[in-house]
Coordinates of C-alpha atoms in Angstrom, one line a residue:
M1 CA 104.0 91.5 80.0
R2 CA 100.7 90.3 81.0
T3 CA 100.2 90.0 84.8
S4 CA 97.7 87.5 86.5
I5 CA 97.8 86.4 90.1
A6 CA 96.3 82.7 91.4
T7 CA 92.7 82.7 93.4
V8 CA 94.7 80.8 95.9
C9 CA 97.0 83.7 96.6
L10 CA 94.1 85.6 98.2
S11 CA 91.6 85.3 100.7
G12 CA 88.1 85.6 100.7
T13 CA 85.1 84.1 98.2
L14 CA 85.7 84.1 94.8
D15 CA 84.4 87.6 93.8
Q16 CA 86.1 89.2 96.8
K17 CA 89.4 88.2 94.6
L18 CA 88.6 89.0 91.2
V19 CA 87.5 92.8 92.4
A20 CA 90.9 92.4 94.1
A21 CA 92.8 91.4 91.2
R22 CA 90.9 93.8 89.2
E23 CA 91.6 96.6 91.7
A24 CA 95.4 96.0 92.0
G25 CA 95.6 96.1 88.3
F26 CA 95.8 92.7 87.2
D27 CA 95.3 91.7 83.4
G28 CA 94.1 87.9 84.8
V29 CA 93.7 85.2 86.9
E30 CA 94.0 81.4 87.6
I31 CA 91.1 79.8 88.8
F32 CA 92.3 77.7 91.6
E33 CA 89.6 74.4 91.3
P34 CA 88.5 74.7 95.6
D35 CA 87.5 78.0 94.7
L36 CA 85.2 77.4 92.1
V37 CA 83.8 74.5 93.5
A38 CA 83.5 76.7 96.7
A39 CA 81.6 79.5 94.8
P40 CA 77.8 79.6 94.7
Q41 CA 77.5 81.1 91.3
S42 CA 77.9 79.1 87.9
P43 CA 80.7 79.1 86.0
E44 CA 78.9 81.3 83.4
A45 CA 78.2 83.7 85.8
I46 CA 81.5 83.8 86.9
R47 CA 82.5 84.1 83.5
A48 CA 80.6 87.2 82.8
R49 CA 81.8 88.8 86.3
A50 CA 85.0 88.3 85.2
E51 CA 84.0 89.8 81.1
Q52 CA 82.8 92.6 83.4
L53 CA 85.6 93.4 85.6
G54 CA 88.0 93.3 82.3
L55 CA 89.4 90.5 84.0
S56 CA 90.7 87.4 82.0
L57 CA 90.7 84.0 82.9
D58 CA 94.0 83.0 82.4
L59 CA 94.2 79.3 83.3
Y60 CA 92.0 76.4 85.1
Q61 CA 93.7 74.6 87.9
P62 CA 94.9 71.9 88.8
F63 CA 94.9 68.3 86.9
R64 CA 96.4 65.7 89.2
D65 CA 98.2 62.3 88.6
F66 CA 97.6 61.6 85.0
E67 CA 100.4 60.5 83.3
G68 CA 102.4 56.7 84.0
V69 CA 99.3 55.5 85.5
G70 CA 98.3 51.5 84.4
P71 CA 95.2 50.8 81.9
E72 CA 93.3 50.7 84.4
L73 CA 93.1 53.8 85.6
L74 CA 93.8 55.4 82.2
E75 CA 90.8 55.6 80.9
P76 CA 89.0 57.2 84.2
N77 CA 91.6 59.9 84.2
L78 CA 90.6 60.6 80.5
R79 CA 86.8 60.9 81.6
R80 CA 87.5 63.5 84.4
A81 CA 89.8 65.3 82.3
R82 CA 87.0 65.4 79.7
A83 CA 84.7 66.7 82.3
K84 CA 87.0 69.4 83.3
F85 CA 87.2 70.5 79.6
A86 CA 83.9 70.8 79.0
L87 CA 83.8 73.3 82.6
M88 CA 86.5 75.0 80.9
N89 CA 84.3 75.8 78.2
R90 CA 81.8 76.9 80.2
L91 CA 84.2 79.1 81.9
G92 CA 86.1 80.4 78.7
I93 CA 89.0 79.2 79.7
E94 CA 91.6 78.0 77.1
T95 CA 94.4 76.3 79.1
M96 CA 94.2 73.5 82.1
L97 CA 97.3 72.9 84.4
L98 CA 98.2 69.2 84.3
C99 CA 100.7 68.8 87.4
S100 CA 103.3 66.1 87.0
N101 CA 102.0 61.9 89.0
V102 CA 102.5 62.7 92.8
A103 CA 100.4 59.3 93.8
T104 CA 99.6 57.2 91.0
A105 CA 102.2 56.4 88.8
R106 CA 103.4 53.2 88.4
S107 CA 106.3 54.2 85.5
G108 CA 108.5 56.4 84.8
D109 CA 108.7 55.4 81.1
E110 CA 108.7 59.0 79.6
H111 CA 107.4 57.5 76.1
L112 CA 104.6 56.1 78.3
A113 CA 103.9 59.4 79.9
A114 CA 103.8 61.1 76.2
A115 CA 101.7 58.3 74.7
Q116 CA 99.2 59.4 77.4
L117 CA 99.7 62.7 77.1
R118 CA 99.1 62.6 73.2
L119 CA 95.6 61.0 74.4
L120 CA 95.1 63.8 76.5
G121 CA 95.8 66.3 73.9
D122 CA 93.4 64.4 72.0
A123 CA 90.4 65.2 74.0
A124 CA 91.9 68.5 74.6
E125 CA 91.4 69.1 71.0
R126 CA 87.8 68.3 70.6
F127 CA 87.2 70.9 73.7
G128 CA 89.4 73.6 71.9
V129 CA 91.6 73.7 75.1
R130 CA 95.4 73.2 76.0
I131 CA 97.7 71.5 78.3
A132 CA 100.0 72.8 80.5
Y133 CA 102.4 70.3 82.3
E134 CA 104.1 71.1 85.1
A135 CA 106.7 69.1 86.5
L136 CA 106.3 69.0 90.3
A137 CA 109.3 69.1 92.8
W138 CA 107.9 66.1 94.7
G139 CA 106.5 64.6 91.2
R140 CA 106.9 60.7 91.8
F141 CA 108.9 60.5 88.4
V142 CA 108.9 63.6 86.9
D143 CA 110.5 66.5 89.0
S144 CA 112.2 68.6 86.4
Y145 CA 110.9 71.2 83.8
E146 CA 114.3 69.4 81.5
A147 CA 112.4 66.2 81.8
A148 CA 108.4 67.6 81.4
A149 CA 110.0 69.2 78.3
R150 CA 111.0 66.1 76.8
I151 CA 107.9 64.5 77.3
V152 CA 106.1 67.3 75.7
R153 CA 108.4 67.1 72.9
L154 CA 107.5 63.2 72.8
S155 CA 104.0 63.4 72.5
D156 CA 104.4 65.9 69.6
H157 CA 100.4 67.6 70.3
P158 CA 100.1 71.0 69.3
R159 CA 97.6 71.6 72.3
V160 CA 100.0 69.9 75.2
G161 CA 102.9 72.3 76.3
L162 CA 104.8 73.4 79.4
C163 CA 104.1 75.5 82.7
L164 CA 107.3 76.7 83.6
D165 CA 106.9 77.2 87.6
S166 CA 109.9 79.2 89.0
F167 CA 109.4 77.6 92.6
H168 CA 109.8 74.1 91.3
I169 CA 112.8 74.8 89.5
L170 CA 114.7 76.8 91.8
S171 CA 113.8 75.1 94.9
K172 CA 115.4 71.9 93.6
G173 CA 118.5 73.8 92.4
H174 CA 117.7 72.9 88.8
D175 CA 119.7 75.6 86.5
P176 CA 117.4 77.2 84.5
E177 CA 119.3 78.1 81.7
A178 CA 118.0 75.6 79.8
I179 CA 114.7 77.5 79.5
E180 CA 116.4 79.0 76.0
T181 CA 116.2 76.0 74.6
I182 CA 112.6 75.7 74.8
P183 CA 110.3 76.7 71.7
A184 CA 108.0 79.7 72.7
E185 CA 105.4 77.7 71.2
K186 CA 105.3 75.2 73.8
I187 CA 105.7 77.2 76.9
F188 CA 101.8 77.6 77.3
F189 CA 102.2 79.1 80.8
V190 CA 104.5 80.5 83.6
Q191 CA 104.1 80.6 87.2
M192 CA 106.1 82.8 89.5
A193 CA 107.2 82.4 93.6
D194 CA 109.7 83.6 95.6
A195 CA 110.6 81.7 98.5
P196 CA 113.4 81.9 101.7
L197 CA 116.7 79.7 101.7
L198 CA 115.0 77.2 104.1
S199 CA 116.5 73.5 104.9
M200 CA 113.3 71.6 104.8
D201 CA 111.1 69.2 102.7
V202 CA 110.2 70.6 99.2
L203 CA 106.5 70.1 100.0
S204 CA 105.8 71.9 103.0
W205 CA 108.5 74.4 101.6
S206 CA 105.8 75.3 99.0
R207 CA 102.9 74.8 100.8
H208 CA 103.5 77.2 103.5
H209 CA 106.7 79.4 102.7
R210 CA 106.0 81.0 99.3
L211 CA 106.5 84.2 98.6
F212 CA 105.8 87.4 96.3
P213 CA 108.9 87.7 94.0
G214 CA 111.2 90.5 95.7
E215 CA 110.5 88.8 99.4
G216 CA 112.5 85.8 99.2
G217 CA 116.0 84.2 98.4
F218 CA 115.6 83.2 94.9
D219 CA 117.1 84.5 91.6
L220 CA 114.1 85.8 89.6
G221 CA 115.6 88.1 87.4
T222 CA 117.9 85.5 85.7
F223 CA 115.6 83.3 85.8
M224 CA 112.7 85.6 84.3
G225 CA 115.7 86.5 81.5
H226 CA 116.2 83.3 80.3
L227 CA 112.5 83.3 79.7
A228 CA 112.4 86.4 77.8
R229 CA 115.5 84.9 75.2
T230 CA 112.8 82.5 74.3
G231 CA 110.5 84.8 73.1
Y232 CA 107.6 84.1 75.3
D233 CA 104.7 86.4 75.2
G234 CA 102.2 84.7 77.6
P235 CA 100.9 86.0 81.1
V236 CA 103.3 85.8 84.2
S237 CA 101.7 85.0 87.1
L238 CA 101.8 84.3 90.9
E239 CA 100.8 81.1 92.5
I240 CA 101.7 81.8 96.1
F241 CA 100.8 79.3 98.7
N242 CA 100.8 81.1 101.8
D243 CA 99.5 80.9 105.1
T244 CA 100.1 84.8 106.1
F245 CA 98.2 86.0 102.6
R246 CA 95.9 83.3 102.8
Q247 CA 94.4 85.2 106.1
S248 CA 95.1 88.9 105.0
D249 CA 93.2 91.3 103.3
P250 CA 92.5 90.5 100.2
F251 CA 92.6 94.2 98.3
A252 CA 95.9 94.8 100.0
T253 CA 97.3 91.5 99.2
A254 CA 96.8 91.8 95.5
L255 CA 98.3 95.1 95.2
H256 CA 101.4 93.7 97.5
A257 CA 101.4 91.3 94.8
R258 CA 101.3 93.7 91.5
R259 CA 104.2 95.9 93.2
S260 CA 106.2 92.1 93.4
L261 CA 105.7 91.6 89.6
R262 CA 106.5 95.2 88.5
W263 CA 109.5 94.4 90.8
L264 CA 110.2 91.5 88.7
E265 CA 110.0 93.5 85.8
H266 CA 112.6 96.0 86.6
E267 CA 114.8 92.8 87.2
T268 CA 113.9 91.4 84.1
A269 CA 115.1 94.2 82.3
S270 CA 118.3 94.3 84.5
S271 CA 118.8 90.7 83.5
L272 CA 118.9 91.1 80.1
G273 CA 120.7 94.3 80.0
P274 CA 120.5 97.3 77.3
T275 CA 120.7 94.9 74.4
R276 CA 118.1 92.6 75.5
G277 CA 120.3 89.6 73.7
G278 CA 119.0 86.3 72.3
R279 CA 116.2 85.9 70.5
A280 CA 113.4 88.5 70.1
V281 CA 112.5 89.3 73.8
Q282 CA 108.4 89.7 73.2
M283 CA 107.2 90.8 76.8
T284 CA 107.6 94.6 78.0
T285 CA 110.5 94.3 80.6
D286 CA 110.6 98.5 81.4
A287 CA 113.1 99.2 84.1
L288 CA 112.1 101.3 87.5
P289 CA 114.0 104.5 87.7
S290 CA 117.1 104.5 89.0
V291 CA 117.3 106.1 92.4
A292 CA 120.6 106.7 94.3
P293 CA 120.9 106.1 98.2
P294 CA 119.8 108.1 100.4
A295 CA 122.1 111.2 101.4
D296 CA 120.5 111.0 105.1
V297 CA 117.9 110.7 107.2
N298 CA 116.3 113.8 107.2
Y299 CA 114.1 113.2 110.2
V300 CA 111.7 110.7 112.2
E301 CA 108.2 111.2 113.0
L302 CA 107.0 110.0 116.2
R303 CA 103.7 109.8 116.8
T304 CA 102.4 109.1 120.8
R305 CA 100.0 110.0 123.3
E306 CA 102.9 109.6 125.7
L307 CA 103.9 113.8 124.7
P308 CA 105.3 115.0 128.3
E309 CA 107.1 112.2 129.1
L310 CA 108.9 111.8 125.7
R311 CA 110.2 115.3 125.7
R312 CA 111.7 114.8 129.2
L313 CA 113.5 112.0 127.7
L314 CA 114.6 113.6 124.6
R315 CA 116.0 116.5 127.3
Q316 CA 117.7 114.3 129.0
L317 CA 119.4 112.7 126.0
G318 CA 120.5 116.4 125.3
F319 CA 118.2 117.3 122.5
N320 CA 116.5 120.5 121.5
S321 CA 113.2 121.6 120.8
R322 CA 113.1 123.9 118.1
G323 CA 109.6 124.7 118.6
T324 CA 106.1 123.5 116.6
H325 CA 105.9 124.0 113.2
R326 CA 103.8 127.7 112.2
T327 CA 100.8 125.8 110.7
K328 CA 100.7 121.9 111.5
A329 CA 100.3 120.4 115.1
V330 CA 104.1 119.3 115.1
E331 CA 107.5 120.1 117.2
L332 CA 110.9 119.7 115.9
W333 CA 113.6 118.1 118.3
S334 CA 117.0 118.1 117.5
Q335 CA 120.7 117.2 118.2
G336 CA 123.5 117.1 115.4
D337 CA 122.1 115.8 112.2
A338 CA 119.5 113.9 114.0
R339 CA 116.2 115.4 114.1
I340 CA 112.5 114.1 115.5
V341 CA 109.6 115.6 114.6
L342 CA 107.2 114.6 117.5
G343 CA 103.2 115.0 117.3
A344 CA 100.1 113.2 118.4
P345 CA 98.5 110.0 117.2
D346 CA 96.0 110.8 113.9
S347 CA 93.1 110.2 114.9
T348 CA 91.8 109.6 111.2
R349 CA 93.3 106.4 110.7
P350 CA 95.7 103.2 112.2
Q351 CA 99.1 105.1 112.0
P352 CA 102.2 103.2 113.8
T353 CA 104.2 105.0 116.5
V354 CA 107.5 105.5 113.9
A355 CA 105.3 107.5 111.6
G356 CA 107.2 108.3 109.0
I357 CA 111.1 108.5 107.6
G358 CA 112.0 111.5 105.5
L359 CA 115.0 110.8 103.4
S360 CA 117.2 113.3 101.8
V361 CA 117.9 112.6 97.9
S362 CA 119.5 114.3 95.0
D363 CA 116.2 113.9 93.0
P364 CA 112.9 113.7 94.7
A365 CA 110.6 113.9 91.6
T366 CA 112.5 110.5 90.4
A367 CA 112.3 109.0 93.8
L368 CA 108.4 109.5 94.0
R369 CA 108.1 108.6 89.9
R370 CA 109.7 104.8 91.1
A371 CA 107.5 104.8 94.1
R372 CA 104.5 105.4 92.0
D373 CA 105.8 102.6 89.4
L374 CA 105.5 100.3 92.4
F375 CA 102.1 101.2 93.4
A376 CA 102.8 103.1 96.5
P377 CA 100.1 105.5 97.3
D378 CA 101.0 109.0 97.7
V379 CA 100.9 110.8 100.8
P380 CA 99.6 114.8 100.0
R381 CA 101.1 117.2 102.5
D382 CA 99.5 119.9 103.3
E383 CA 101.9 123.2 102.8
A384 CA 101.4 126.8 103.6
A385 CA 102.7 129.5 101.5
G386 CA 107.0 129.5 102.0
D387 CA 106.7 125.9 102.8
E388 CA 109.5 123.5 101.4
P389 CA 107.6 120.8 98.8
L390 CA 108.3 117.5 99.8
V391 CA 107.0 114.4 98.4
G392 CA 106.2 111.2 99.9
V393 CA 104.1 107.6 99.7
R394 CA 103.1 105.3 102.6
A395 CA 104.1 101.9 103.4
P396 CA 102.0 98.7 104.1
D397 CA 101.8 99.4 107.8
G398 CA 100.4 102.7 107.4
S399 CA 104.0 104.9 108.1
E400 CA 105.2 107.4 105.5
V401 CA 108.6 107.6 103.2
F402 CA 109.3 111.4 102.3
F403 CA 111.4 112.7 100.3
G404 CA 113.6 116.2 100.3
A405 CA 116.0 117.5 98.4
E406 CA 119.7 116.9 99.3
G407 CA 121.9 120.1 101.0
T408 CA 125.0 120.6 102.4
T409 CA 123.2 122.6 105.4
E410 CA 120.5 122.2 107.7
P411 CA 117.2 121.3 105.4
K412 CA 115.4 124.0 104.5
W413 CA 111.8 122.9 106.3
V414 CA 113.4 123.6 109.3
D415 CA 112.9 127.0 109.2
E416 CA 109.4 126.2 109.5
F417 CA 109.8 125.7 112.9
G418 CA 111.2 128.7 113.6
S419 CA 113.9 128.2 116.5
P420 CA 117.3 128.7 115.5
P421 CA 119.9 125.4 115.7
P422 CA 121.5 125.4 119.4
E423 CA 125.2 126.5 119.6
E424 CA 126.6 124.1 122.3
S425 CA 128.5 121.0 120.6
P426 CA 126.3 117.7 120.0
M427 CA 127.3 114.2 120.7
I428 CA 124.8 112.5 118.4
D429 CA 126.1 112.1 115.1
R430 CA 122.8 111.2 113.3
V431 CA 120.2 108.9 112.7
D432 CA 121.9 104.9 113.1
H433 CA 118.7 102.7 111.8
V434 CA 115.3 102.6 112.6
N435 CA 113.4 100.0 114.1
L436 CA 110.2 99.0 113.1
A437 CA 108.0 96.4 114.6
Q438 CA 105.4 95.0 111.9
P439 CA 102.5 92.9 112.5
W440 CA 102.0 89.5 111.1
Q441 CA 99.9 91.0 108.1
Y442 CA 102.8 93.2 106.9
F443 CA 105.8 91.9 107.4
D444 CA 106.6 90.4 103.7
A445 CA 104.4 93.5 101.9
A446 CA 107.1 95.9 104.0
V447 CA 110.8 93.9 103.0
L448 CA 109.4 94.3 99.5
F449 CA 108.3 98.2 99.7
F450 CA 111.5 99.2 101.3
H451 CA 113.4 96.8 98.6
A452 CA 112.0 97.7 95.9
V453 CA 110.5 101.5 96.4
L454 CA 113.9 102.4 98.2
D455 CA 116.5 99.8 96.3
L456 CA 117.7 98.4 99.8
H457 CA 119.4 95.2 99.8
A458 CA 118.1 93.1 102.2
E459 CA 120.2 90.8 104.6
A460 CA 120.0 87.4 105.9
S461 CA 117.1 87.7 108.7
I462 CA 117.5 85.7 111.8
D463 CA 115.0 84.5 114.8
V464 CA 115.7 86.4 117.9
A465 CA 114.4 85.2 121.3
A466 CA 112.0 87.0 123.3
P467 CA 109.7 86.2 126.0
V468 CA 106.5 86.8 123.8
G469 CA 108.2 84.4 121.5
L470 CA 110.4 83.9 118.5
V471 CA 111.0 87.1 116.8
R472 CA 112.0 87.3 113.2
S473 CA 114.3 90.3 112.3
Q474 CA 115.0 91.5 108.7
V475 CA 117.5 94.4 107.9
L476 CA 117.5 96.3 104.5
R477 CA 120.0 99.0 104.2
S478 CA 121.6 100.8 101.3
D479 CA 125.0 100.0 100.1
D480 CA 127.0 102.5 102.0
G481 CA 124.6 102.0 105.3
V482 CA 123.2 105.5 105.3
L483 CA 119.9 104.0 105.8
R484 CA 119.1 100.8 107.8
I485 CA 115.8 100.0 108.1
A486 CA 115.5 97.0 110.7
L487 CA 112.2 95.1 110.6
N488 CA 110.8 92.8 113.0
L489 CA 108.0 90.4 113.1
V490 CA 105.5 90.6 116.2
P491 CA 104.7 87.2 117.1
S492 CA 101.4 85.7 115.7
G493 CA 99.0 85.3 118.6
A494 CA 101.2 87.8 120.6
S495 CA 98.5 89.7 122.9
E496 CA 98.0 93.5 123.1
D497 CA 100.3 94.2 125.9
A498 CA 103.0 91.7 124.5
I499 CA 103.7 94.3 121.0
L500 CA 106.6 94.8 120.6
P501 CA 107.9 98.6 120.7
Q502 CA 109.4 100.5 117.6
H503 CA 113.2 102.4 118.4
V504 CA 115.3 104.8 116.7
A505 CA 119.3 104.4 117.1
F506 CA 121.5 107.5 117.6
A507 CA 125.4 107.1 116.5
T508 CA 127.8 108.7 118.6
S509 CA 131.3 109.1 118.5
D510 CA 131.5 107.7 122.6
V511 CA 128.8 106.2 123.8
L512 CA 130.5 105.9 127.2
S513 CA 130.7 110.0 127.9
F514 CA 127.3 110.3 126.3
A515 CA 125.9 107.7 128.8
R516 CA 127.5 109.4 131.6
A517 CA 126.2 113.2 130.4
S518 CA 122.6 111.7 130.0
R519 CA 122.7 110.5 133.6
E520 CA 123.5 114.0 135.0
R521 CA 120.3 115.3 133.2
G522 CA 118.2 113.0 135.0
F523 CA 118.3 109.9 132.4
R524 CA 118.0 106.5 133.8
P525 CA 118.9 103.5 131.3
L526 CA 117.0 100.2 130.4
D527 CA 118.7 97.8 133.3
I528 CA 120.7 95.3 132.0
P529 CA 121.4 92.1 134.4
A530 CA 124.4 92.2 136.0
N531 CA 124.5 88.0 135.0
Y532 CA 124.9 89.6 131.1
Y533 CA 128.3 91.7 132.1
D534 CA 129.6 88.2 133.7
D535 CA 128.8 86.1 130.5
L536 CA 130.3 89.5 128.6
E537 CA 133.5 88.9 130.6
A538 CA 133.6 85.3 129.8
R539 CA 133.0 85.6 125.7
F540 CA 135.1 89.2 125.1
A541 CA 138.0 89.2 127.9
L542 CA 137.8 92.9 128.3
D543 CA 139.5 95.3 130.0
P544 CA 138.2 95.4 133.4
A545 CA 138.2 99.0 132.8
L546 CA 135.8 98.9 130.0
L547 CA 134.1 96.0 131.5
D548 CA 132.9 98.7 135.0
G549 CA 132.0 100.6 132.6
L550 CA 129.9 99.4 130.5
R551 CA 128.5 97.7 133.8
E552 CA 128.1 101.1 135.8
L553 CA 126.0 102.3 132.5
N554 CA 124.2 99.6 131.5
V555 CA 126.0 100.1 127.8
M556 CA 125.8 96.8 126.0
Y557 CA 128.9 95.4 124.3
D558 CA 129.0 93.4 120.6
R559 CA 132.7 92.3 118.8
D560 CA 133.4 90.8 115.5
E561 CA 136.3 90.7 112.9
S562 CA 135.2 93.9 112.0
G563 CA 135.2 96.0 115.0
E564 CA 133.0 96.8 118.0
F565 CA 129.7 98.0 119.2
L566 CA 129.0 99.6 122.2
H567 CA 124.6 100.7 122.9
F568 CA 122.2 101.5 125.4
Y569 CA 118.8 101.7 125.1
T570 CA 116.5 103.8 127.0
H571 CA 112.5 102.5 128.8
P572 CA 109.8 102.4 126.6
V573 CA 107.7 105.2 126.2
G574 CA 104.4 104.0 125.3
T575 CA 105.5 101.7 122.1
V576 CA 108.7 103.2 121.2
F577 CA 111.9 103.6 122.9
L578 CA 115.5 105.4 121.6
E579 CA 118.7 103.3 121.4
V580 CA 122.4 105.2 120.9
V581 CA 125.3 103.3 119.5
E582 CA 128.8 103.8 118.9
R583 CA 130.3 101.5 116.2
R584 CA 134.5 101.4 116.2
G585 CA 135.9 100.2 113.1
A586 CA 133.8 98.7 110.5
Y587 CA 131.2 97.1 112.5
A588 CA 128.3 96.6 110.4
G589 CA 125.7 94.6 112.8
Y590 CA 123.1 95.5 115.3
G591 CA 124.5 93.5 118.6
A592 CA 122.1 90.7 117.8
L593 CA 123.3 88.9 120.2
N594 CA 122.5 91.3 122.5
A595 CA 118.7 91.4 121.7
P596 CA 117.2 88.9 123.5
V597 CA 118.4 91.0 126.7
R598 CA 117.1 93.3 125.7
L599 CA 114.1 92.4 125.0
A600 CA 113.3 90.6 128.3
S601 CA 114.5 93.3 130.3
Q602 CA 111.7 95.8 128.3
Y603 CA 109.0 92.9 128.9
R604 CA 110.1 92.8 132.9
H605 CA 109.8 96.4 133.3
R606 CA 106.6 96.9 131.3
H607 CA 104.7 94.0 133.3
S608 CA 106.0 95.0 136.8
A609 CA 104.8 98.8 135.7
N610 CA 101.6 97.0 134.5
E611 CA 101.3 95.3 138.0
G612 CA 102.5 98.5 140.3
E613 CA 105.7 97.3 141.0
P614 CA 109.1 98.8 141.2
A615 CA 110.8 99.1 138.0

């Protein structure tokens, strides 16, 4: 698959965008006209710069409002086109994107549109360039790829073909299967974009909410399967209009974008199946290495300056210290199969408090190969003689994911901390889920990372009301629920003291007994207001004894048709807090209706502490 990216996807100057695309491994770029107009370099210098970087310039775009016009506008349109064709010659670009008319068309007559495109093709012939006609989802008369294909066929010109854009097709609910009826030689260019499934006008949806493949709700694997069966072998490009990406570091965004196309290549191969079916498939469509879901969450690593306070909290929750690593400045705390690696922040680079997750997998080497195929950077682990080998990669926010060999007993690396396991019966079973607060510039990239690298499946995102604004939450999980990652988007513009803490949730079989035992060790849970329990009684008509127990212990409750969920929270320690949960029956959620109450309580506690008031 030849890969390309539109310069509109990236922030920075045109030269920075070209360098970022090259460093991320793209083969070429689309030049977005405003980027060229604003650039101080001449077209010839831009062409030379792209050649120096080893990038092809694949498309010049956009050319607007041409077809369906009256005779008074046709000649001005052709004059405008000839000027752009001459510019393309200077840039060395062979294909121009022509968007279907949204403003000046006075007729929807497809024969008229075809005749005008034929004239445009004649003009393109003289400059040796091509026209890729694209149906915009909001085109005045032409808003479907099948209509655009009919017009291209009627124009009957070798210089006139189609541009297929997944957003314009799928956002309108059009069936992409008919792509297979289009001759490959008439598909001049392909643009890919994903998007969340929203109910809003399609223009606003397109301009502000497109996503890279793998981050939204479109079935892009099937779309690409239809395309591949035509025999198309041209560039597959990304055209993403998204406010976040255009404010983010262009090098990080370009790498994120390249990862999305590698994932899309895998989805295409999966869609085509082992026979690759239909007509000959010219695109390279290699599947990623297949990985089994993790057997367990081996450990969670926390990095914080508040080490004494976090140690005290872990003791109150019944965790046992397993000692300090023999060669590294980290310590291990455990209870049951839940393990916390605890250390001070790394002063050499930014690092979130939840600094790492260790996973037990059946084949660490294959898991690492898949991650590398998706351009995840390696995290080298300093290993002394006798240390258990672990391999890991870095997530977009700087946290780490390590893969260790699956086993039936405690992992071997635990021996590197020295202390034997405690003898008393644990009340915590394992890690239930990990909640990672994500700064705005990393959220979408994190969704793609965990979806693609770990083969986790994204659940529907929700918005949760918090004192600092609406918090977008997205859960990704393995099919068996062993690994659950909840991503929370920090509201844009939030001040430093409003940053959402991250948290780790532990599973127990009896949360009320656990809460009482923790209280006897001096634990004080996050305060939940009495109004919450009054509302709980009204919603669920709980047994009075259960309700009294929940109220007494500050335990929260949820229920659905599959089961029940009981859980409580600790106060934040710096930018992390802990949660203990009990799932009854087949309950698979996270108590979403309780989240606003928890967020408000944490906010109140933090601000009371900052102001010197009793918390």
